[in-house]
Coordinates of C-alpha atoms in Angstrom, one line a residue:
X1 CA 4.4 18.3 -13.8
X2 CA 3.3 16.0 -11.0
X3 CA 4.0 17.2 -7.6
X4 CA 5.3 14.9 -4.8
X5 CA 1.9 15.0 -3.0
X6 CA 0.1 14.2 -6.3
X7 CA 2.4 11.3 -6.9
X8 CA 1.8 9.9 -3.4
X9 CA -1.9 10.2 -3.9
X10 CA -1.6 8.5 -7.3
X11 CA 0.3 5.6 -5.7
X12 CA -2.2 5.3 -2.9
X13 CA -5.0 5.4 -5.5
X14 CA -3.3 2.5 -7.4
X15 CA -2.9 0.6 -4.1
X16 CA -6.8 1.0 -3.6
X17 CA -7.4 -0.2 -7.1
X18 CA -5.2 -3.3 -6.6
X19 CA -6.8 -4.1 -3.4
X20 CA -10.2 -3.8 -4.8
X21 CA -9.3 -6.1 -7.7
X22 CA -8.0 -8.6 -5.2
X23 CA -11.4 -8.5 -3.5
X24 CA -13.0 -9.7 -6.8
X25 CA -10.9 -12.8 -6.6
X26 CA -11.6 -13.3 -3.1
X27 CA -15.3 -13.3 -3.8
X28 CA -14.8 -15.8 -6.4
X29 CA -12.9 -18.1 -3.9
X30 CA -15.6 -17.6 -1.4
X31 CA -18.4 -18.5 -3.8
X32 CA -16.3 -21.3 -5.2
X33 CA -16.1 -22.8 -1.7
X34 CA -12.2 -22.5 -1.3
X35 CA -11.6 -23.5 2.4
X36 CA -10.5 -20.6 4.5
X37 CA -11.2 -18.0 1.9
X38 CA -12.5 -14.6 3.1
X39 CA -13.3 -11.3 1.4
X40 CA -11.4 -8.5 3.0
X41 CA -13.6 -5.6 4.3
X42 CA -13.8 -2.8 1.8
X43 CA -12.3 -0.4 4.4
X44 CA -9.1 -2.4 4.2
X45 CA -8.8 -1.4 0.5
X46 CA -9.6 2.1 1.0
X47 CA -7.3 2.7 3.9
X48 CA -4.3 3.2 1.6
X49 CA -5.7 6.4 0.3
X50 CA -7.3 7.6 3.4
X51 CA -4.0 7.4 5.3
X52 CA -2.2 9.4 2.5
X53 CA -4.8 12.0 2.7
X54 CA -4.6 12.2 6.5
X55 CA -0.7 12.6 6.2
X56 CA -1.0 15.3 3.7
X57 CA -3.7 17.3 5.7
X58 CA -1.4 17.0 8.7
X59 CA 1.5 18.2 6.7
X60 CA 3.5 15.1 7.2
X61 CA 5.7 14.1 4.1
X62 CA 6.4 10.4 4.2
X63 CA 9.6 9.5 2.5
X64 CA 11.4 6.2 2.1
X65 CA 14.2 7.7 4.2
X66 CA 12.0 8.8 7.1
X67 CA 12.0 7.1 10.5
X68 CA 8.4 6.2 10.0
X69 CA 7.1 2.7 10.7
X70 CA 7.8 0.4 7.8
X71 CA 5.1 0.3 5.2
X72 CA 3.0 -2.8 5.0
X73 CA 2.9 -4.2 1.5
X74 CA -0.6 -3.9 0.1
X75 CA -0.1 -7.0 -2.0
X76 CA 0.1 -9.4 0.9
X77 CA 3.4 -10.8 0.2
X78 CA 5.4 -12.3 3.0
X79 CA 9.1 -13.3 2.9
X80 CA 11.5 -12.3 0.3
X81 CA 13.0 -8.8 -0.2
X82 CA 11.0 -5.9 1.2
X83 CA 9.8 -3.7 -1.7
X84 CA 9.6 -0.6 0.6
X85 CA 13.2 -0.1 1.3
X86 CA 15.5 2.4 -0.5
X87 CA 18.0 1.2 -2.9
X88 CA 20.7 2.9 -0.7
X89 CA 19.7 0.5 2.3
X90 CA 20.0 -2.5 0.0
X91 CA 23.5 -1.4 -1.3
X92 CA 24.7 -0.6 2.2
X93 CA 23.6 -4.1 3.3
X94 CA 21.3 -2.6 5.9
X95 CA 18.3 -4.4 4.4
X96 CA 18.1 -7.6 2.5

């Protein structure tokens, strides 16, 4: 059985893998001469896992219902529905 801490580390690791994959396409954009293209620093990709480990080492359990600062989407989407809110918030009309 996977513990909540393990689950959060798995999600953080998946976010790192996704960000590293995005870097591959950014590198292709830069090498292809796409105007304004840049390759994010690798530290930006690794931060998701590093932050989760820091939280766990400090004994902080981040949950969707916590009053912590709203999570930033690692996929870079802007606009549209926030994928980081709980279903209860959406059904209550608190977040759209």
